[in-house]
PDB file of C-alpha atoms in Angstrom:
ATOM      1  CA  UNK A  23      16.466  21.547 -49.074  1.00 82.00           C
ATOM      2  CA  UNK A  24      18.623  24.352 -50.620  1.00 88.00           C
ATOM      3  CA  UNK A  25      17.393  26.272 -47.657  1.00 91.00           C
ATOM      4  CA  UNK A  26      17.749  23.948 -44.917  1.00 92.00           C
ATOM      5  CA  UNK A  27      20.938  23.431 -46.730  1.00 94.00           C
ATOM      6  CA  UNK A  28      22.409  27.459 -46.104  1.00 94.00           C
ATOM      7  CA  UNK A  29      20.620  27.959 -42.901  1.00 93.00           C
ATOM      8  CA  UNK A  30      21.994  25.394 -41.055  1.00 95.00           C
ATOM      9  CA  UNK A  31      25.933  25.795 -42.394  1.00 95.00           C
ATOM     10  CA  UNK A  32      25.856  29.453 -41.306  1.00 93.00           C
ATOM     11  CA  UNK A  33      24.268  28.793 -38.332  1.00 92.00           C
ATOM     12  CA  UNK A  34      27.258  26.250 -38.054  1.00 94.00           C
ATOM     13  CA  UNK A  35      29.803  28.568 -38.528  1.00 93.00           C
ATOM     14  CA  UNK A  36      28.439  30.557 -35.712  1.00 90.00           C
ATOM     15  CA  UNK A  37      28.149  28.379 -34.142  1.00 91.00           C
ATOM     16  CA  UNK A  38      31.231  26.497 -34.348  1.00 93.00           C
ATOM     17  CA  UNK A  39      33.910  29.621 -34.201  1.00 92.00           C
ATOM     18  CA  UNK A  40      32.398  30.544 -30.872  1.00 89.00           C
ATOM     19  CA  UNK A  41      32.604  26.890 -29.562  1.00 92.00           C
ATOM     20  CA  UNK A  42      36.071  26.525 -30.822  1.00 93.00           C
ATOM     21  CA  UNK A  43      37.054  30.216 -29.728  1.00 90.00           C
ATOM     22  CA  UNK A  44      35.086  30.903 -26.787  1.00 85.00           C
ATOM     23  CA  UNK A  45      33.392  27.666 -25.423  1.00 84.00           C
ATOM     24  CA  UNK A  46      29.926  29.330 -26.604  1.00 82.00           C
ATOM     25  CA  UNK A  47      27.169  27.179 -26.622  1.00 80.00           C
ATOM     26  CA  UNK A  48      25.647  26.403 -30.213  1.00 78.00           C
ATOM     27  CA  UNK A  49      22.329  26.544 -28.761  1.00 75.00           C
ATOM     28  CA  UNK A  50      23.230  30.502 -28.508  1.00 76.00           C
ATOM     29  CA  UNK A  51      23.396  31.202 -32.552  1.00 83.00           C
ATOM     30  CA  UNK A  52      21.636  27.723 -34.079  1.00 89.00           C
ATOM     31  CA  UNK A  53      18.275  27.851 -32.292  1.00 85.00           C
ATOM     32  CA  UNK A  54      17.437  31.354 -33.187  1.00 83.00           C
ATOM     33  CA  UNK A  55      18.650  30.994 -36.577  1.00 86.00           C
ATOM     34  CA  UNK A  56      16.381  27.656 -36.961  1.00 90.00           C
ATOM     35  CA  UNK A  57      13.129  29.391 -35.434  1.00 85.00           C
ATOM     36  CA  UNK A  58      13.623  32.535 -37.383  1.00 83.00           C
ATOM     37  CA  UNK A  59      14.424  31.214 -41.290  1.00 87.00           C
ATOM     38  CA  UNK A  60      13.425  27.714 -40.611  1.00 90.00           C
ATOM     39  CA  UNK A  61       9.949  28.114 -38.889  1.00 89.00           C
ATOM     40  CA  UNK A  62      11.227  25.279 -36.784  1.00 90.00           C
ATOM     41  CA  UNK A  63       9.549  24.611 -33.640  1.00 88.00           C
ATOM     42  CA  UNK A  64      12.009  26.256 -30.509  1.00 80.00           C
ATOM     43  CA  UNK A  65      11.973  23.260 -28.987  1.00 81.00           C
ATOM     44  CA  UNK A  66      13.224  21.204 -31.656  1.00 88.00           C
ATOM     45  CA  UNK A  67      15.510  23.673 -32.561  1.00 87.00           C
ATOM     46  CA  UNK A  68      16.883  23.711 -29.011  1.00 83.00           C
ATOM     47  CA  UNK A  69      17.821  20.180 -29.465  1.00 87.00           C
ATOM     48  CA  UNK A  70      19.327  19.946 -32.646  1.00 92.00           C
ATOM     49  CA  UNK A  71      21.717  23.038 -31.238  1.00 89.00           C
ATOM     50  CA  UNK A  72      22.570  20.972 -28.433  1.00 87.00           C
ATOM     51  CA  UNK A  73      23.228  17.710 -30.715  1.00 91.00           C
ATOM     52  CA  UNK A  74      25.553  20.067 -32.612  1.00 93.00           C
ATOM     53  CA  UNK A  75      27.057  21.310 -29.291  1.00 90.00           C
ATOM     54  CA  UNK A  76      28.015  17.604 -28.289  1.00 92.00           C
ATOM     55  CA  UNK A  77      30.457  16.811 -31.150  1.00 93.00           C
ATOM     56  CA  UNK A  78      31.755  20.280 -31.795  1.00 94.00           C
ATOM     57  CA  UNK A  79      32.550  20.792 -28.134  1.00 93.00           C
ATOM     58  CA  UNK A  80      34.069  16.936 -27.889  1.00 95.00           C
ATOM     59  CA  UNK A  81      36.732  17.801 -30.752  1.00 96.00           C
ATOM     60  CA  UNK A  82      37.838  21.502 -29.426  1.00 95.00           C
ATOM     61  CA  UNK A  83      37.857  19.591 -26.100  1.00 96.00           C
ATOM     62  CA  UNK A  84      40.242  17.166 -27.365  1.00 96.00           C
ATOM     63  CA  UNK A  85      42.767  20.426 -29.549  1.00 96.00           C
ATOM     64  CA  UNK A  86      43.024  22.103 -26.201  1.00 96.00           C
ATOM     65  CA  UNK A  87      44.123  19.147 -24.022  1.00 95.00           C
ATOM     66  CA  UNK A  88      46.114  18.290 -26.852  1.00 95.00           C
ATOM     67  CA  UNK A  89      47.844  21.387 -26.143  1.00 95.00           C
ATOM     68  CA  UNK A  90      47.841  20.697 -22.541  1.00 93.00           C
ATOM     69  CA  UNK A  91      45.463  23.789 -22.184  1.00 95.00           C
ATOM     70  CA  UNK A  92      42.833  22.084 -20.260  1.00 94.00           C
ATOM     71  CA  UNK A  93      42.055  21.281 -16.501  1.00 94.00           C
ATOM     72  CA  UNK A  94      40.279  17.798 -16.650  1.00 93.00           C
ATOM     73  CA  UNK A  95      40.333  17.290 -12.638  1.00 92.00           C
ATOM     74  CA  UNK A  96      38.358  20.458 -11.763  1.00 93.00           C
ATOM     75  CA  UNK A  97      36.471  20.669 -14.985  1.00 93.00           C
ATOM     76  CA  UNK A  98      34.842  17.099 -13.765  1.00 95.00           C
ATOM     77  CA  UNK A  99      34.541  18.657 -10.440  1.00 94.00           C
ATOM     78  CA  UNK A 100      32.524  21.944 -11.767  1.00 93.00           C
ATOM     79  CA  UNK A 101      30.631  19.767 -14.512  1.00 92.00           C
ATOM     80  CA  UNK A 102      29.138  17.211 -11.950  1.00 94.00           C
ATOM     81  CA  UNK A 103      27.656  20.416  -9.342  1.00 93.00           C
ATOM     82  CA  UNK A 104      26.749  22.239 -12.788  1.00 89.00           C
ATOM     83  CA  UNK A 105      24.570  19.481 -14.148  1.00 88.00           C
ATOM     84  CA  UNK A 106      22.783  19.146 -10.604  1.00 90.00           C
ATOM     85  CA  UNK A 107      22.017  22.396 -10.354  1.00 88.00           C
ATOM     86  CA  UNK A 108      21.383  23.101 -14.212  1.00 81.00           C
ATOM     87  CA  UNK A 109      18.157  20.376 -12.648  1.00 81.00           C
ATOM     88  CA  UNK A 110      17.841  22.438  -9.149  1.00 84.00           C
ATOM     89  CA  UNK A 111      17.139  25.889 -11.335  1.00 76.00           C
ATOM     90  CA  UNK A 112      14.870  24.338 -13.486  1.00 70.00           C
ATOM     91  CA  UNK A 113      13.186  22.797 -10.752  1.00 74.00           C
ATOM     92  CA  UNK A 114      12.880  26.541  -8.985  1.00 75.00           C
ATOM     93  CA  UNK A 115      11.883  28.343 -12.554  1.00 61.00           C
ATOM     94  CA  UNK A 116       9.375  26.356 -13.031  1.00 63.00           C
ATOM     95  CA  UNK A 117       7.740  27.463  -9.632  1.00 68.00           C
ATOM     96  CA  UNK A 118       8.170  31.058 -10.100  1.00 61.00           C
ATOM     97  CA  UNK A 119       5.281  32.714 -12.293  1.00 57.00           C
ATOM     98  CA  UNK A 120       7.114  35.033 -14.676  1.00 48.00           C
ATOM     99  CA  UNK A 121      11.071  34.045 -14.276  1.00 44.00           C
ATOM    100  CA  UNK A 122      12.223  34.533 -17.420  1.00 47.00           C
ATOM    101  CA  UNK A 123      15.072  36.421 -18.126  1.00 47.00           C
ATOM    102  CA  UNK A 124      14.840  36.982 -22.218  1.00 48.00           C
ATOM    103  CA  UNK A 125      17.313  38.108 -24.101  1.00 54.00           C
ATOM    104  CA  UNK A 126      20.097  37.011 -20.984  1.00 58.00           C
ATOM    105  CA  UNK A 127      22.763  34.914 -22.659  1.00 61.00           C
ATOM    106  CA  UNK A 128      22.605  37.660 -26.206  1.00 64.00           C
ATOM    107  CA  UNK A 129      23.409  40.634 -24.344  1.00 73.00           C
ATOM    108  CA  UNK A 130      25.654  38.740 -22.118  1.00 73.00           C
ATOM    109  CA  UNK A 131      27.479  37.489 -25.118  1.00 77.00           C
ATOM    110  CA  UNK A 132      28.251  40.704 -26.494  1.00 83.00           C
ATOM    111  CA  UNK A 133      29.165  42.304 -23.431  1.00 83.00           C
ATOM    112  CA  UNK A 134      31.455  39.411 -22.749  1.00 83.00           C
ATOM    113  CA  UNK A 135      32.674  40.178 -26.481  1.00 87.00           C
ATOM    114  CA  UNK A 136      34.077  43.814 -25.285  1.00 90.00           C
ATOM    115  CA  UNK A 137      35.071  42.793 -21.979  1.00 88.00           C
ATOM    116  CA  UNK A 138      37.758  40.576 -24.184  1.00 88.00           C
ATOM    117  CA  UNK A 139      38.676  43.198 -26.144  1.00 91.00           C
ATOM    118  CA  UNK A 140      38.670  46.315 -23.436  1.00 89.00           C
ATOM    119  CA  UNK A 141      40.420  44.118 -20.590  1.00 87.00           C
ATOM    120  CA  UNK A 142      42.099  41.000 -22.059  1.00 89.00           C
ATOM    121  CA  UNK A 143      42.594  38.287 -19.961  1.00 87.00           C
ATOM    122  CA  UNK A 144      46.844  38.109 -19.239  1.00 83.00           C
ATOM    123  CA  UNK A 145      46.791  35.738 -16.197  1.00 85.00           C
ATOM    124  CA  UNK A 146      49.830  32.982 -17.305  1.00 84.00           C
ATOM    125  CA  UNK A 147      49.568  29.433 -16.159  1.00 83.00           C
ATOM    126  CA  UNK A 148      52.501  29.970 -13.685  1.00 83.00           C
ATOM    127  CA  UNK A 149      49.814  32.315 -11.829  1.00 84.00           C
ATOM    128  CA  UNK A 150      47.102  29.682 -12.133  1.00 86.00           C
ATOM    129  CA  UNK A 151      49.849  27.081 -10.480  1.00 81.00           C
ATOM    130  CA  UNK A 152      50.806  29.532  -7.585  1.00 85.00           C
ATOM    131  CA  UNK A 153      46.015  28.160  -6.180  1.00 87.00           C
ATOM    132  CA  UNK A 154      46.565  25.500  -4.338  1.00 88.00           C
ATOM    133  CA  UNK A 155      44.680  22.385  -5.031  1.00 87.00           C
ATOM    134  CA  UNK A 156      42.455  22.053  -2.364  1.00 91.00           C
ATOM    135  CA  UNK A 157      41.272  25.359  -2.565  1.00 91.00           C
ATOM    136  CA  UNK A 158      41.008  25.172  -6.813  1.00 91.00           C
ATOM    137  CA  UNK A 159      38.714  21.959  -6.182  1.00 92.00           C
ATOM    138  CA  UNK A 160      36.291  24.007  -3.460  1.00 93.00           C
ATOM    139  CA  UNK A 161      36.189  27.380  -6.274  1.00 92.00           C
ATOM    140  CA  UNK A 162      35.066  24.500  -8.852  1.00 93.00           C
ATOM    141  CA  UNK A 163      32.249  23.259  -6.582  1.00 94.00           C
ATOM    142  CA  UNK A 164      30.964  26.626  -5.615  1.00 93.00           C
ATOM    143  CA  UNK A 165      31.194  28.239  -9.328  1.00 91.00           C
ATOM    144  CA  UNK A 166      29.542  24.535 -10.760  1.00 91.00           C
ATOM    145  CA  UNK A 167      26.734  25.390  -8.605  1.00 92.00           C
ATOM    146  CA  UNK A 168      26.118  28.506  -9.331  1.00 87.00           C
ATOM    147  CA  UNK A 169      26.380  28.273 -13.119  1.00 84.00           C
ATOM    148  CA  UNK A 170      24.466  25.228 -13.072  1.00 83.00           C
ATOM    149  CA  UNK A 171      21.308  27.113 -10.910  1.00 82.00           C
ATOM    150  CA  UNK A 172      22.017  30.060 -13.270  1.00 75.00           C
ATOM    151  CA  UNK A 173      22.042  28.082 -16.566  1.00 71.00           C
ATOM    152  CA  UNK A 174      19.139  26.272 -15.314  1.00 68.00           C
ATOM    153  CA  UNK A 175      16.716  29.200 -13.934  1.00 66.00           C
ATOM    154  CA  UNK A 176      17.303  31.271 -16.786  1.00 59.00           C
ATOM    155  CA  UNK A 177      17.607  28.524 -19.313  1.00 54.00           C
ATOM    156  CA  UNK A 178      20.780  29.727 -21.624  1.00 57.00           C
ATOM    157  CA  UNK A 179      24.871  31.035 -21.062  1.00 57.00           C
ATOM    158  CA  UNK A 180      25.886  28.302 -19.407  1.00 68.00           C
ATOM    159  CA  UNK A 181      29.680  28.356 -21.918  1.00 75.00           C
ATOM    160  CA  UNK A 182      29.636  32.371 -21.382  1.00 77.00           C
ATOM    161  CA  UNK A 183      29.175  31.754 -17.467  1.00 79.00           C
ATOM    162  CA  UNK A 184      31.391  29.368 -17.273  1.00 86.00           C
ATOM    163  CA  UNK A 185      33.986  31.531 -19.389  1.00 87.00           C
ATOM    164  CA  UNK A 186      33.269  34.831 -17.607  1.00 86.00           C
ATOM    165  CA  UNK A 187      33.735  32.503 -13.963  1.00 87.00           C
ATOM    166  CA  UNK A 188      36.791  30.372 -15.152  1.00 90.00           C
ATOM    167  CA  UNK A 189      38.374  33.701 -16.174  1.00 90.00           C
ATOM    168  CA  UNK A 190      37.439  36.385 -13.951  1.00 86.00           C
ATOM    169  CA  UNK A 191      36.770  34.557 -10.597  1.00 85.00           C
ATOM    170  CA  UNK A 192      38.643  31.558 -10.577  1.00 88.00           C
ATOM    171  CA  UNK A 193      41.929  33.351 -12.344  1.00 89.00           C
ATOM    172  CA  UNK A 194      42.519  30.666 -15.535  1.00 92.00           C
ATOM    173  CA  UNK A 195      44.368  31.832 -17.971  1.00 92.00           C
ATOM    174  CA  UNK A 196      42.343  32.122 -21.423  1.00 92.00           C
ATOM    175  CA  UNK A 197      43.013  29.102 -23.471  1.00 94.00           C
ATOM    176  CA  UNK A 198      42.660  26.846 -20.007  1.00 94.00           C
ATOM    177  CA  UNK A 199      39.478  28.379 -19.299  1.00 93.00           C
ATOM    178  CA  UNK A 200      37.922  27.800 -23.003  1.00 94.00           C
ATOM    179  CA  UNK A 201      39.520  24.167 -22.860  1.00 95.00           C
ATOM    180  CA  UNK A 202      37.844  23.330 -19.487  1.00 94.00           C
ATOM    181  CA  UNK A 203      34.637  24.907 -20.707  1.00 92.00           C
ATOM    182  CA  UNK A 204      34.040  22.950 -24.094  1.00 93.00           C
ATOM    183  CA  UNK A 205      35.335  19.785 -21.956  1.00 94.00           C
ATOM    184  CA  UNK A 206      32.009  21.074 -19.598  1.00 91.00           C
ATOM    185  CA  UNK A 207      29.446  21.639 -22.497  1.00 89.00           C
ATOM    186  CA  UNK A 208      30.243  18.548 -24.208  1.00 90.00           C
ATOM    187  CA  UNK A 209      28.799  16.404 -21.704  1.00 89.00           C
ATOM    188  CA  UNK A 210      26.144  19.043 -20.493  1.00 86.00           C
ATOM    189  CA  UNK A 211      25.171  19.760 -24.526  1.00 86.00           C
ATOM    190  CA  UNK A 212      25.093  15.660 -24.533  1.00 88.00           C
ATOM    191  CA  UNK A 213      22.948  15.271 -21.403  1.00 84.00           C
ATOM    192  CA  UNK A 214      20.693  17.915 -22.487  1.00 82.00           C
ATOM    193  CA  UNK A 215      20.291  16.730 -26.763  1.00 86.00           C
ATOM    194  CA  UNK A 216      19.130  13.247 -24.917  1.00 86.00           C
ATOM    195  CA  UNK A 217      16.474  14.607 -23.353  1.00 82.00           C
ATOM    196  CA  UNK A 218      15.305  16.832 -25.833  1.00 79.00           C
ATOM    197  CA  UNK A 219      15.238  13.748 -28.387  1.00 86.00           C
ATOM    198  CA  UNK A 220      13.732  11.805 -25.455  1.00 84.00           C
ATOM    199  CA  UNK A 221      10.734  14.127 -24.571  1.00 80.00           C
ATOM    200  CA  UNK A 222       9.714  15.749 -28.099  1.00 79.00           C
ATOM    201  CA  UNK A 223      10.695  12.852 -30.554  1.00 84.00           C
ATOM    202  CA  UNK A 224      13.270  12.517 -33.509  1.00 84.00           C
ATOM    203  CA  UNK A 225      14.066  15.958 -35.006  1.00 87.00           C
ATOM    204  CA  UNK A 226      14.173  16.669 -38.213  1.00 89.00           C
ATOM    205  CA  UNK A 227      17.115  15.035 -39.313  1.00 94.00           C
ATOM    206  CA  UNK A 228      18.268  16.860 -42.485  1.00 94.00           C
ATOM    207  CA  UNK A 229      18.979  19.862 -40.201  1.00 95.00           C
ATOM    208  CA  UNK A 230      20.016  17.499 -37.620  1.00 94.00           C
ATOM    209  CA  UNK A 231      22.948  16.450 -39.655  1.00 95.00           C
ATOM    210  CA  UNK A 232      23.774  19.656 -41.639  1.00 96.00           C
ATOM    211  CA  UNK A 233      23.942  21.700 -38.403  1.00 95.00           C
ATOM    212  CA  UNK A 234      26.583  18.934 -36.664  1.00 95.00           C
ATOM    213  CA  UNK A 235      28.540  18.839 -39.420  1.00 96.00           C
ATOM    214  CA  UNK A 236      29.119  22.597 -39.816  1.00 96.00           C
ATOM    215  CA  UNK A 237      29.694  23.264 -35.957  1.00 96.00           C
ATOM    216  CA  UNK A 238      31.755  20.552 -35.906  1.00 96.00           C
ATOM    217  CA  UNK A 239      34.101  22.039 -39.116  1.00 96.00           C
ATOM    218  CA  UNK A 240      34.437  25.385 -37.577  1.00 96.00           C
ATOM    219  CA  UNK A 241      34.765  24.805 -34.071  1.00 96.00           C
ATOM    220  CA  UNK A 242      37.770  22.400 -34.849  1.00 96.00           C
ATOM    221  CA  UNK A 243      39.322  24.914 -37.493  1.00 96.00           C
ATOM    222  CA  UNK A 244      38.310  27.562 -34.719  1.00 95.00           C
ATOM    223  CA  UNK A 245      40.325  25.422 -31.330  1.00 95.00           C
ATOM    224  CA  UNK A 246      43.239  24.845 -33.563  1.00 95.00           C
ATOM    225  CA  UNK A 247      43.940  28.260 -34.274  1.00 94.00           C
ATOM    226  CA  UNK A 248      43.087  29.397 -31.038  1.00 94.00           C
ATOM    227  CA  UNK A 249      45.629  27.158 -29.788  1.00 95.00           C
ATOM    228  CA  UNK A 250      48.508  28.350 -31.629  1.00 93.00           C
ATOM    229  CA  UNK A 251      47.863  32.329 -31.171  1.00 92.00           C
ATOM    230  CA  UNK A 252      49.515  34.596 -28.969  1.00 90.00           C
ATOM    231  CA  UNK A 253      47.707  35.313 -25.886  1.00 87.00           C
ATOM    232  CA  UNK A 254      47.040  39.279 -27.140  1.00 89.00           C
ATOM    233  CA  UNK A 255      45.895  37.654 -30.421  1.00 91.00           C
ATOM    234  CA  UNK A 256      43.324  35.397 -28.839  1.00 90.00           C
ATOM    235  CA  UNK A 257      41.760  37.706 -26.645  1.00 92.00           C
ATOM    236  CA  UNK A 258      40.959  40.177 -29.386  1.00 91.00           C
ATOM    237  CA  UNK A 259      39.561  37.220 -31.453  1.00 90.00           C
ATOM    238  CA  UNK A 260      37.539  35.576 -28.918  1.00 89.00           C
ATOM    239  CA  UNK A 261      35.994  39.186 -28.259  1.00 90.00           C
ATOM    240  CA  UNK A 262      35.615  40.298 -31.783  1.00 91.00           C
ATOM    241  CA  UNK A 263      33.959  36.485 -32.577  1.00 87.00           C
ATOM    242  CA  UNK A 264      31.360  37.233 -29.315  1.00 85.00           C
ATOM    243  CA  UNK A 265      30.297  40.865 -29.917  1.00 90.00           C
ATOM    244  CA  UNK A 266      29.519  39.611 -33.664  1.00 87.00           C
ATOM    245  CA  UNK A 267      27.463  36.893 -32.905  1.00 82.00           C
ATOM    246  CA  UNK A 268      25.711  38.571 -30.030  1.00 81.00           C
ATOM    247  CA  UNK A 269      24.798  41.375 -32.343  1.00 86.00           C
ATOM    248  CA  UNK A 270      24.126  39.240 -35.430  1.00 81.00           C
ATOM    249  CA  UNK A 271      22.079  36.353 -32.540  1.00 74.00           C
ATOM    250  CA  UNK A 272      20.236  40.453 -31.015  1.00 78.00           C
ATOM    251  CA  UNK A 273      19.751  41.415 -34.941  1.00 80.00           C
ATOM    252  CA  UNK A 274      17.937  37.880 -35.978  1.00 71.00           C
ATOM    253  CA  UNK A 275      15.938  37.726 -32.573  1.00 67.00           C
ATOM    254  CA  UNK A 276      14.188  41.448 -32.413  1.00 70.00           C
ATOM    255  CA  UNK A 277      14.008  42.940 -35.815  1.00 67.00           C
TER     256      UNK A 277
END
C-alpha cells in the first residue's frame, strides 16, 4: 500500500505540473511509472492515467478561462474533428502490420521542452485577434484532424500536438493555447478512461484514486501559477517542466 501509496503521488505530480503547465497528457508520465514500479498491466495503467487526466485537465480548464485565457468556440471546433479522427487513426493502425511509432510522444516532449526555452512563444492576444473568425474556425478543423489521426495512429501526444499546433501553426499566444488544450484533453482523457473501464474492467482502484487525487493537486497549483506569470516566466517553466519529465518519462522507460 505504502508503495502504491508513493508511486502514484509522484507520478501525480508529473503528471499534474505538466497538465497544469503545459496541457500534457497524464497518460505521458503515470502509465510508465505504473508499468515500471507497479507491475501494472499497460492497459490498465493507460486507463487509470486517463481517469486522472479527466479531473486534472477539467480544473486547469476552468483557472485558465477563469483568466479569460481560453478559446471555448474553436477548442469545441478542434475537439469534435480530434475525437473522430483520434477513431479514424486507430482504425488505419490497426491495418498496418508494424505502425508503431515507440518512444513518439517522450522524445517529442522533451524536444517540445527546449523549443520553449530556445524560442519562447511571444505572440500577444492582440495578434491572435488581428485571424479572422472564419478562417480561425477552418485552422481548428484542419489541425483537429490531424492531431486526432496523429494521436490515434501513433497512440500518444495528443496535449503536446495540440500545444506544438495551437502555438506554432495556428499563432495562440501561450497561456490561450494551454487553456484550449486542457479544455480538449478533458473530454478526450474522459472519452478515452470510459472505454478503457468499459473494455478491460474496473481498475485497481487504490491507484485509481491516489493517482486522481495527486494530478488533480498539482495541475491546479500548476494552472494557477501559470496564470499569474509573466509571459518570459511561463515559457521557461513550461519548457524546463517538459524536458524534465521527458527525460525522467525516457530514463524510467529504457534503462
Amino acid at each position: 500500500m505504502l508503495l502504491k501509496f508513493i508511486v502514484c503521488f509522484i507520478a501525480g505530480i508529473g503528471a499534474g505540473l505538466g497538465t497544469g503547465f503545459a496541457g500534457m497528457s497524464a497518460a505521458a508520465v503515470i502509465s510508465p511509472m505504473l508499468i515500471t514500479f507497479l507491475g501494472m498491466p499497460a492497459y490498465e495503467a493507460v486507463g487509470i492515467a486517463l481517469a486522472s487526466d479527466v479531473l486534472a485537465s477539467a480544473v486547469s480548464a476552468y483557472t485558465y478561462g477563469k483568466n479569460k485565457n481560453l478559446d471555448i468556440k474553436n477548442g469545441i471546433v478542434m475537439m469534435i474533428f480530434v475525437l473522430i479522427f483520434t477513431l479514424v487513426g486507430s482504425f488505419v493502425a490497426s491495418r498496418v502490420p508494424n505502425s508503431t511509432m515507440g518512444g513518439f510522444s517522450t522524445v517529442m516532449t522533451f524536444l517540445l521542452g527546449v523549443k520553449f526555452i530556445v524560442k519562447p512563444v511571444m505572440t500577444t492576444k492582440e495578434a491572435m485577434g488581428n485571424v479572422s473568425a472564419s478562417k480561425r474556425i477552418k485552422q481548428s478543423v484542419i489541425c483537429g484532424i490531424v492531431i486526432g489521426f496523429i494521436c490515434g495512429f501513433v497512440g500518444a501526444g495528443g496535449g503536446m500536438m495540440m500545444l506544438l499546433i495551437l502555438t506554432s501553426i495556428l499563432g495562440y499566444e501561450l497561456k490561450t493555447a494551454v487553456g484550449t488544450s486542457v479544455f480538449i484533453m478533458a473530454f478526450t482523457a474522459f472519452t478515452g478512461a470510459m472505454s478503457h473501464f468499459a473494455i478491460g474492467g474496473a481498475p485497481d482502484m487504490v491507484c485509481l484514486v491516489f493517482c486522481v487525487l495527486s494530478t488533480l493537486l498539482w495541475a491546479r497549483i500548476a494552472a494557477k501559477f501559470a496564470n499569474k506569470a509573466k509571459p518570459e516566466t511561463l515559457n521557461r517553466a513550461v519548457g524546463a517542466v517538459l524536458c524534465i519529465l521527458g527525460a525522467v518519462i525516457i530514463a524510467v522507460k529504457y534503462f
